[in-house]
Amino acid sequence: MKLILLGAPGAGKGTQAERLCQELNIPTISTGNILRAAIKHGTPTGLKAEAFMKAGKLVPDEVIIGIINERLAEEDCRDGFILDGVPRTIAQAEALEKAGITFDDVVSIEISDETIMERMSGRRVCEHCGASYHLVAVPPKTPGVCDKCGGKLIQRHDDEPETVKARLEVYHKETEPLKDFYAHRGLLKSVENQPSVEETSQAILHALGR
Ligand code: AMP
């Protein structure tokens, strides 16, 4: 099962990907998490990406294409994977096709910009493993502590309101055209964001015929 999750920043791709990868028993590949780890470790990729991410801009395609081709060649991706936050541009989608990577489904989570702006203020992520939480919708068992690895939960710099606005603009301009790109290939399934995480997961599984 090779799946792409599309959706605006804050649509819940990360949360849904974590649930789906348990259900489907395949890894989630998040370029955002890979880049944040690269920044934390001060790698050359991290140094290239940091300023773009802080400004809410996209990291250049060639950096992302390098990262994703390398990651998908790893052993754990052999039986399938879920892509969270990639591709984000037509050039990235074309590069995946060129590398011979085909997909079974592309799920787009639909949600209004207003709901995202409200939601982002409560988002917290684990600084260690990247798992995401929400103060109200998906709280950790112990405040400030990751359920999965015990890491510290932090607010991302790019979840601040001005940066979220910039990221939404980038999404509409650069990433939303991917919906047409995959609709033309007969792969697109649009799922409306639901009031709860669980209901959205059910809607996604239903769209996938499971
Ligand atoms: P995310 O965690 O997916 O919201 O990504 C956080 C930030 O990392 C984005 O705002 C971009 O700056 C960068 N990023 C992550 N994935 C990509 C991608 N596929 N293409 C370009 N930039 C990306």
PDB file of C-alpha atoms and ligand atoms in Angstrom:
ATOM      1  CA  MET A   1       0.000   0.000   0.000  1.00  0.00           C
ATOM      2  CA  LYS A   2       1.600   3.254  -1.139  1.00  0.00           C
ATOM      3  CA  LEU A   3      -0.336   6.246   0.008  1.00  0.00           C
ATOM      4  CA  ILE A   4       0.020  10.029  -0.106  1.00  0.00           C
ATOM      5  CA  LEU A   5      -1.721  12.236   2.453  1.00  0.00           C
ATOM      6  CA  LEU A   6      -2.369  15.705   1.079  1.00  0.00           C
ATOM      7  CA  GLY A   7      -3.779  18.653   2.982  1.00  0.00           C
ATOM      8  CA  ALA A   8      -2.978  22.100   4.293  1.00  0.00           C
ATOM      9  CA  PRO A   9      -0.506  22.556   7.170  1.00  0.00           C
ATOM     10  CA  GLY A  10      -2.478  21.702  10.286  1.00  0.00           C
ATOM     11  CA  ALA A  11      -5.055  19.589   8.428  1.00  0.00           C
ATOM     12  CA  GLY A  12      -4.090  16.634  10.629  1.00  0.00           C
ATOM     13  CA  LYS A  13      -1.906  14.735   8.158  1.00  0.00           C
ATOM     14  CA  GLY A  14       0.678  13.837  10.809  1.00  0.00           C
ATOM     15  CA  THR A  15      -1.902  12.636  13.324  1.00  0.00           C
ATOM     16  CA  GLN A  16      -3.806  10.620  10.722  1.00  0.00           C
ATOM     17  CA  ALA A  17      -0.590   9.175   9.261  1.00  0.00           C
ATOM     18  CA  GLU A  18       0.449   7.901  12.708  1.00  0.00           C
ATOM     19  CA  ARG A  19      -2.904   6.153  13.148  1.00  0.00           C
ATOM     20  CA  LEU A  20      -2.968   4.763   9.615  1.00  0.00           C
ATOM     21  CA  CYS A  21       0.556   3.368   9.773  1.00  0.00           C
ATOM     22  CA  GLN A  22      -0.457   1.273  12.801  1.00  0.00           C
ATOM     23  CA  GLU A  23      -3.648   0.117  11.090  1.00  0.00           C
ATOM     24  CA  LEU A  24      -1.874  -0.717   7.814  1.00  0.00           C
ATOM     25  CA  ASN A  25       1.478  -1.752   9.335  1.00  0.00           C
ATOM     26  CA  ILE A  26       3.636   0.386   7.042  1.00  0.00           C
ATOM     27  CA  PRO A  27       5.939   3.306   7.907  1.00  0.00           C
ATOM     28  CA  THR A  28       5.046   6.968   7.643  1.00  0.00           C
ATOM     29  CA  ILE A  29       7.585   9.142   5.886  1.00  0.00           C
ATOM     30  CA  SER A  30       7.343  12.799   6.904  1.00  0.00           C
ATOM     31  CA  THR A  31       9.792  15.149   5.214  1.00  0.00           C
ATOM     32  CA  GLY A  32       8.981  17.741   7.903  1.00  0.00           C
ATOM     33  CA  ASN A  33      10.150  15.323  10.626  1.00  0.00           C
ATOM     34  CA  ILE A  34      13.239  14.343   8.624  1.00  0.00           C
ATOM     35  CA  LEU A  35      14.135  18.023   8.151  1.00  0.00           C
ATOM     36  CA  ARG A  36      13.551  18.888  11.825  1.00  0.00           C
ATOM     37  CA  ALA A  37      15.840  16.004  12.833  1.00  0.00           C
ATOM     38  CA  ALA A  38      18.463  17.240  10.335  1.00  0.00           C
ATOM     39  CA  ILE A  39      18.309  20.741  11.860  1.00  0.00           C
ATOM     40  CA  LYS A  40      18.605  19.346  15.372  1.00  0.00           C
ATOM     41  CA  HIS A  41      21.704  17.375  14.392  1.00  0.00           C
ATOM     42  CA  GLY A  42      23.216  20.278  12.431  1.00  0.00           C
ATOM     43  CA  THR A  43      23.645  18.256   9.218  1.00  0.00           C
ATOM     44  CA  PRO A  44      24.335  20.006   5.860  1.00  0.00           C
ATOM     45  CA  THR A  45      20.702  19.345   4.823  1.00  0.00           C
ATOM     46  CA  GLY A  46      19.500  20.865   8.098  1.00  0.00           C
ATOM     47  CA  LEU A  47      21.631  23.965   7.577  1.00  0.00           C
ATOM     48  CA  LYS A  48      20.169  24.413   4.070  1.00  0.00           C
ATOM     49  CA  ALA A  49      16.576  23.925   5.230  1.00  0.00           C
ATOM     50  CA  GLU A  50      16.390  25.903   8.468  1.00  0.00           C
ATOM     51  CA  ALA A  51      15.825  29.445   7.152  1.00  0.00           C
ATOM     52  CA  PHE A  52      13.124  28.311   4.692  1.00  0.00           C
ATOM     53  CA  MET A  53      11.249  26.442   7.411  1.00  0.00           C
ATOM     54  CA  LYS A  54      11.390  29.291   9.922  1.00  0.00           C
ATOM     55  CA  ALA A  55       9.915  31.628   7.289  1.00  0.00           C
ATOM     56  CA  GLY A  56       7.120  29.179   6.438  1.00  0.00           C
ATOM     57  CA  LYS A  57       8.538  28.718   2.928  1.00  0.00           C
ATOM     58  CA  LEU A  58       9.102  25.481   1.083  1.00  0.00           C
ATOM     59  CA  VAL A  59      12.544  23.909   1.172  1.00  0.00           C
ATOM     60  CA  PRO A  60      13.935  23.723  -2.421  1.00  0.00           C
ATOM     61  CA  ASP A  61      12.716  20.766  -4.477  1.00  0.00           C
ATOM     62  CA  GLU A  62      16.193  19.341  -5.098  1.00  0.00           C
ATOM     63  CA  VAL A  63      16.803  18.999  -1.334  1.00  0.00           C
ATOM     64  CA  ILE A  64      13.454  17.253  -0.814  1.00  0.00           C
ATOM     65  CA  ILE A  65      13.822  14.980  -3.831  1.00  0.00           C
ATOM     66  CA  GLY A  66      17.229  13.831  -2.531  1.00  0.00           C
ATOM     67  CA  ILE A  67      15.834  13.120   0.939  1.00  0.00           C
ATOM     68  CA  ILE A  68      12.774  11.240  -0.250  1.00  0.00           C
ATOM     69  CA  ASN A  69      14.512   9.050  -2.834  1.00  0.00           C
ATOM     70  CA  GLU A  70      17.053   8.027  -0.213  1.00  0.00           C
ATOM     71  CA  ARG A  71      14.404   7.287   2.432  1.00  0.00           C
ATOM     72  CA  LEU A  72      12.117   5.283   0.117  1.00  0.00           C
ATOM     73  CA  ALA A  73      15.042   3.065  -0.876  1.00  0.00           C
ATOM     74  CA  GLU A  74      15.321   1.804   2.719  1.00  0.00           C
ATOM     75  CA  GLU A  75      14.266  -1.727   3.600  1.00  0.00           C
ATOM     76  CA  ASP A  76      11.236  -0.836   5.731  1.00  0.00           C
ATOM     77  CA  CYS A  77       9.550   0.854   2.738  1.00  0.00           C
ATOM     78  CA  ARG A  78       9.557  -2.343   0.677  1.00  0.00           C
ATOM     79  CA  ASP A  79       5.916  -3.282   1.387  1.00  0.00           C
ATOM     80  CA  GLY A  80       4.532   0.240   1.266  1.00  0.00           C
ATOM     81  CA  PHE A  81       4.528   3.585   3.026  1.00  0.00           C
ATOM     82  CA  ILE A  82       2.483   6.660   3.804  1.00  0.00           C
ATOM     83  CA  LEU A  83       3.861   9.994   2.637  1.00  0.00           C
ATOM     84  CA  ASP A  84       3.017  12.870   4.980  1.00  0.00           C
ATOM     85  CA  GLY A  85       3.885  16.347   3.704  1.00  0.00           C
ATOM     86  CA  VAL A  86       5.483  15.209   0.476  1.00  0.00           C
ATOM     87  CA  PRO A  87       5.099  15.780  -2.449  1.00  0.00           C
ATOM     88  CA  ARG A  88       4.303  19.444  -1.932  1.00  0.00           C
ATOM     89  CA  THR A  89       4.959  20.717  -5.463  1.00  0.00           C
ATOM     90  CA  ILE A  90       4.299  19.431  -8.978  1.00  0.00           C
ATOM     91  CA  ALA A  91       8.076  19.149  -9.465  1.00  0.00           C
ATOM     92  CA  GLN A  92       8.316  16.804  -6.456  1.00  0.00           C
ATOM     93  CA  ALA A  93       5.397  14.699  -7.727  1.00  0.00           C
ATOM     94  CA  GLU A  94       7.029  14.448 -11.151  1.00  0.00           C
ATOM     95  CA  ALA A  95      10.346  13.465  -9.576  1.00  0.00           C
ATOM     96  CA  LEU A  96       8.628  10.599  -7.714  1.00  0.00           C
ATOM     97  CA  GLU A  97       7.064   9.412 -10.981  1.00  0.00           C
ATOM     98  CA  LYS A  98      10.420   9.673 -12.710  1.00  0.00           C
ATOM     99  CA  ALA A  99      11.974   7.525  -9.978  1.00  0.00           C
ATOM    100  CA  GLY A 100       9.358   4.867 -10.851  1.00  0.00           C
ATOM    101  CA  ILE A 101       7.381   5.265  -7.609  1.00  0.00           C
ATOM    102  CA  THR A 102       3.668   4.676  -8.126  1.00  0.00           C
ATOM    103  CA  PHE A 103       0.838   5.152  -5.635  1.00  0.00           C
ATOM    104  CA  ASP A 104      -2.348   3.251  -4.832  1.00  0.00           C
ATOM    105  CA  ASP A 105      -4.222   6.202  -3.381  1.00  0.00           C
ATOM    106  CA  VAL A 106      -3.881   9.910  -2.684  1.00  0.00           C
ATOM    107  CA  VAL A 107      -6.070  11.165   0.163  1.00  0.00           C
ATOM    108  CA  SER A 108      -6.667  14.890   0.491  1.00  0.00           C
ATOM    109  CA  ILE A 109      -7.930  16.073   3.890  1.00  0.00           C
ATOM    110  CA  GLU A 110     -10.207  19.071   3.271  1.00  0.00           C
ATOM    111  CA  ILE A 111     -10.443  21.763   5.944  1.00  0.00           C
ATOM    112  CA  SER A 112     -11.016  25.527   5.927  1.00  0.00           C
ATOM    113  CA  ASP A 113      -8.214  28.037   6.558  1.00  0.00           C
ATOM    114  CA  GLU A 114     -10.240  29.463   9.479  1.00  0.00           C
ATOM    115  CA  THR A 115     -10.376  26.094  11.252  1.00  0.00           C
ATOM    116  CA  ILE A 116      -6.640  25.659  10.722  1.00  0.00           C
ATOM    117  CA  MET A 117      -5.807  29.058  12.203  1.00  0.00           C
ATOM    118  CA  GLU A 118      -7.853  28.165  15.319  1.00  0.00           C
ATOM    119  CA  ARG A 119      -6.348  24.738  15.574  1.00  0.00           C
ATOM    120  CA  MET A 120      -2.638  25.537  15.148  1.00  0.00           C
ATOM    121  CA  SER A 121      -2.375  27.461  18.404  1.00  0.00           C
ATOM    122  CA  GLY A 122      -2.989  24.227  20.355  1.00  0.00           C
ATOM    123  CA  ARG A 123      -0.633  21.977  18.431  1.00  0.00           C
ATOM    124  CA  ARG A 124       2.349  20.464  20.253  1.00  0.00           C
ATOM    125  CA  VAL A 125       4.978  18.072  18.908  1.00  0.00           C
ATOM    126  CA  CYS A 126       7.483  15.765  20.565  1.00  0.00           C
ATOM    127  CA  GLU A 127      10.953  17.240  20.136  1.00  0.00           C
ATOM    128  CA  HIS A 128      12.381  13.732  20.213  1.00  0.00           C
ATOM    129  CA  CYS A 129      10.183  11.528  17.951  1.00  0.00           C
ATOM    130  CA  GLY A 130       7.997  14.122  16.161  1.00  0.00           C
ATOM    131  CA  ALA A 131       4.640  12.684  17.328  1.00  0.00           C
ATOM    132  CA  SER A 132       1.937  15.348  17.297  1.00  0.00           C
ATOM    133  CA  TYR A 133      -0.632  16.268  19.922  1.00  0.00           C
ATOM    134  CA  HIS A 134      -3.241  18.941  20.501  1.00  0.00           C
ATOM    135  CA  LEU A 135      -3.923  20.533  23.881  1.00  0.00           C
ATOM    136  CA  VAL A 136      -7.678  19.976  23.451  1.00  0.00           C
ATOM    137  CA  ALA A 137      -8.281  17.428  20.668  1.00  0.00           C
ATOM    138  CA  VAL A 138      -5.386  14.971  21.228  1.00  0.00           C
ATOM    139  CA  PRO A 139      -3.882  15.667  24.658  1.00  0.00           C
ATOM    140  CA  PRO A 140      -0.954  13.559  25.907  1.00  0.00           C
ATOM    141  CA  LYS A 141      -1.599  11.379  28.977  1.00  0.00           C
ATOM    142  CA  THR A 142       0.832  13.526  31.011  1.00  0.00           C
ATOM    143  CA  PRO A 143       0.891  17.233  30.106  1.00  0.00           C
ATOM    144  CA  GLY A 144       4.051  18.200  28.213  1.00  0.00           C
ATOM    145  CA  VAL A 145       5.294  14.606  27.827  1.00  0.00           C
ATOM    146  CA  CYS A 146       5.146  12.373  24.735  1.00  0.00           C
ATOM    147  CA  ASP A 147       3.058   9.199  25.270  1.00  0.00           C
ATOM    148  CA  LYS A 148       5.222   7.244  22.852  1.00  0.00           C
ATOM    149  CA  CYS A 149       8.807   8.045  23.885  1.00  0.00           C
ATOM    150  CA  GLY A 150       8.634  10.277  26.980  1.00  0.00           C
ATOM    151  CA  GLY A 151      10.155  13.201  25.020  1.00  0.00           C
ATOM    152  CA  LYS A 152       9.342  16.832  25.759  1.00  0.00           C
ATOM    153  CA  LEU A 153       6.375  18.386  23.896  1.00  0.00           C
ATOM    154  CA  ILE A 154       7.043  21.781  22.350  1.00  0.00           C
ATOM    155  CA  GLN A 155       5.289  24.312  20.112  1.00  0.00           C
ATOM    156  CA  ARG A 156       6.918  24.554  16.685  1.00  0.00           C
ATOM    157  CA  HIS A 157       8.227  28.018  15.690  1.00  0.00           C
ATOM    158  CA  ASP A 158       6.395  27.676  12.399  1.00  0.00           C
ATOM    159  CA  ASP A 159       3.049  27.202  14.192  1.00  0.00           C
ATOM    160  CA  GLU A 160       2.982  30.888  15.154  1.00  0.00           C
ATOM    161  CA  PRO A 161       0.023  32.757  13.515  1.00  0.00           C
ATOM    162  CA  GLU A 162       1.994  34.871  10.998  1.00  0.00           C
ATOM    163  CA  THR A 163       3.965  31.848   9.830  1.00  0.00           C
ATOM    164  CA  VAL A 164       0.808  29.739   9.601  1.00  0.00           C
ATOM    165  CA  LYS A 165      -0.715  32.381   7.298  1.00  0.00           C
ATOM    166  CA  ALA A 166       2.381  32.287   5.078  1.00  0.00           C
ATOM    167  CA  ARG A 167       2.292  28.484   5.026  1.00  0.00           C
ATOM    168  CA  LEU A 168      -1.388  28.479   4.023  1.00  0.00           C
ATOM    169  CA  GLU A 169      -0.626  30.827   1.117  1.00  0.00           C
ATOM    170  CA  VAL A 170       2.175  28.553  -0.016  1.00  0.00           C
ATOM    171  CA  TYR A 171      -0.157  25.562   0.301  1.00  0.00           C
ATOM    172  CA  HIS A 172      -2.842  27.092  -1.937  1.00  0.00           C
ATOM    173  CA  LYS A 173      -0.336  28.205  -4.550  1.00  0.00           C
ATOM    174  CA  GLU A 174       2.171  25.335  -4.662  1.00  0.00           C
ATOM    175  CA  THR A 175       0.567  22.225  -3.156  1.00  0.00           C
ATOM    176  CA  GLU A 176      -3.153  22.412  -3.914  1.00  0.00           C
ATOM    177  CA  PRO A 177      -2.523  21.947  -7.686  1.00  0.00           C
ATOM    178  CA  LEU A 178      -1.417  18.401  -6.769  1.00  0.00           C
ATOM    179  CA  LYS A 179      -5.087  17.543  -6.278  1.00  0.00           C
ATOM    180  CA  ASP A 180      -5.679  18.003 -10.031  1.00  0.00           C
ATOM    181  CA  PHE A 181      -2.398  16.254 -10.811  1.00  0.00           C
ATOM    182  CA  TYR A 182      -3.527  13.106  -8.975  1.00  0.00           C
ATOM    183  CA  ALA A 183      -7.206  13.434  -9.953  1.00  0.00           C
ATOM    184  CA  HIS A 184      -6.066  13.168 -13.585  1.00  0.00           C
ATOM    185  CA  ARG A 185      -4.349   9.920 -12.684  1.00  0.00           C
ATOM    186  CA  GLY A 186      -7.549   8.605 -11.059  1.00  0.00           C
ATOM    187  CA  LEU A 187      -5.957   8.458  -7.596  1.00  0.00           C
ATOM    188  CA  LEU A 188      -7.490  11.354  -5.664  1.00  0.00           C
ATOM    189  CA  LYS A 189      -9.888  10.754  -2.777  1.00  0.00           C
ATOM    190  CA  SER A 190     -11.093  13.833  -0.919  1.00  0.00           C
ATOM    191  CA  VAL A 191     -12.079  13.447   2.725  1.00  0.00           C
ATOM    192  CA  GLU A 192     -13.723  16.216   4.759  1.00  0.00           C
ATOM    193  CA  ASN A 193     -12.147  16.950   8.115  1.00  0.00           C
ATOM    194  CA  GLN A 194     -14.489  15.627  10.840  1.00  0.00           C
ATOM    195  CA  PRO A 195     -15.173  16.959  14.350  1.00  0.00           C
ATOM    196  CA  SER A 196     -12.919  14.330  15.937  1.00  0.00           C
ATOM    197  CA  VAL A 197      -9.633  12.647  15.012  1.00  0.00           C
ATOM    198  CA  GLU A 198     -11.329   9.243  15.225  1.00  0.00           C
ATOM    199  CA  GLU A 199     -14.122  10.231  12.817  1.00  0.00           C
ATOM    200  CA  THR A 200     -11.610  11.608  10.320  1.00  0.00           C
ATOM    201  CA  SER A 201      -9.631   8.329  10.547  1.00  0.00           C
ATOM    202  CA  GLN A 202     -12.837   6.392   9.865  1.00  0.00           C
ATOM    203  CA  ALA A 203     -13.633   8.623   6.875  1.00  0.00           C
ATOM    204  CA  ILE A 204     -10.142   8.029   5.458  1.00  0.00           C
ATOM    205  CA  LEU A 205     -10.369   4.252   5.932  1.00  0.00           C
ATOM    206  CA  HIS A 206     -13.799   4.309   4.304  1.00  0.00           C
ATOM    207  CA  ALA A 207     -12.405   6.266   1.315  1.00  0.00           C
ATOM    208  CA  LEU A 208      -9.652   3.636   1.049  1.00  0.00           C
ATOM    209  CA  GLY A 209     -12.299   0.904   0.977  1.00  0.00           C
ATOM    210  CA  ARG A 210     -11.305  -0.554   4.385  1.00  0.00           C
TER     211      ARG A 210
HETATM  212  P1  AMP B   1       5.509  19.873   7.900  1.00  0.00           P
HETATM  213  O1  AMP B   1       5.994  19.261   9.163  1.00  0.00           O
HETATM  214  O2  AMP B   1       5.158  18.846   6.863  1.00  0.00           O
HETATM  215  O3  AMP B   1       4.421  20.872   8.106  1.00  0.00           O
HETATM  216  O4  AMP B   1       6.761  20.697   7.274  1.00  0.00           O
HETATM  217  C1  AMP B   1       7.349  21.773   7.969  1.00  0.00           C
HETATM  218  C2  AMP B   1       8.162  22.604   7.014  1.00  0.00           C
HETATM  219  O5  AMP B   1       9.200  21.806   6.440  1.00  0.00           O
HETATM  220  C3  AMP B   1       7.405  23.163   5.813  1.00  0.00           C
HETATM  221  O6  AMP B   1       6.749  24.388   6.117  1.00  0.00           O
HETATM  222  C4  AMP B   1       8.535  23.366   4.806  1.00  0.00           C
HETATM  223  O7  AMP B   1       9.324  24.501   5.125  1.00  0.00           O
HETATM  224  C5  AMP B   1       9.400  22.132   5.075  1.00  0.00           C
HETATM  225  N1  AMP B   1       8.974  20.977   4.246  1.00  0.00           N
HETATM  226  C6  AMP B   1       8.505  19.780   4.688  1.00  0.00           C
HETATM  227  N2  AMP B   1       8.215  18.957   3.666  1.00  0.00           N
HETATM  228  C7  AMP B   1       8.489  19.657   2.543  1.00  0.00           C
HETATM  229  C8  AMP B   1       8.386  19.370   1.148  1.00  0.00           C
HETATM  230  N3  AMP B   1       7.916  18.196   0.706  1.00  0.00           N
HETATM  231  N4  AMP B   1       8.754  20.344   0.280  1.00  0.00           N
HETATM  232  C9  AMP B   1       9.242  21.532   0.687  1.00  0.00           C
HETATM  233  N5  AMP B   1       9.356  21.876   1.985  1.00  0.00           N
HETATM  234  C10 AMP B   1       8.990  20.945   2.907  1.00  0.00           C
END
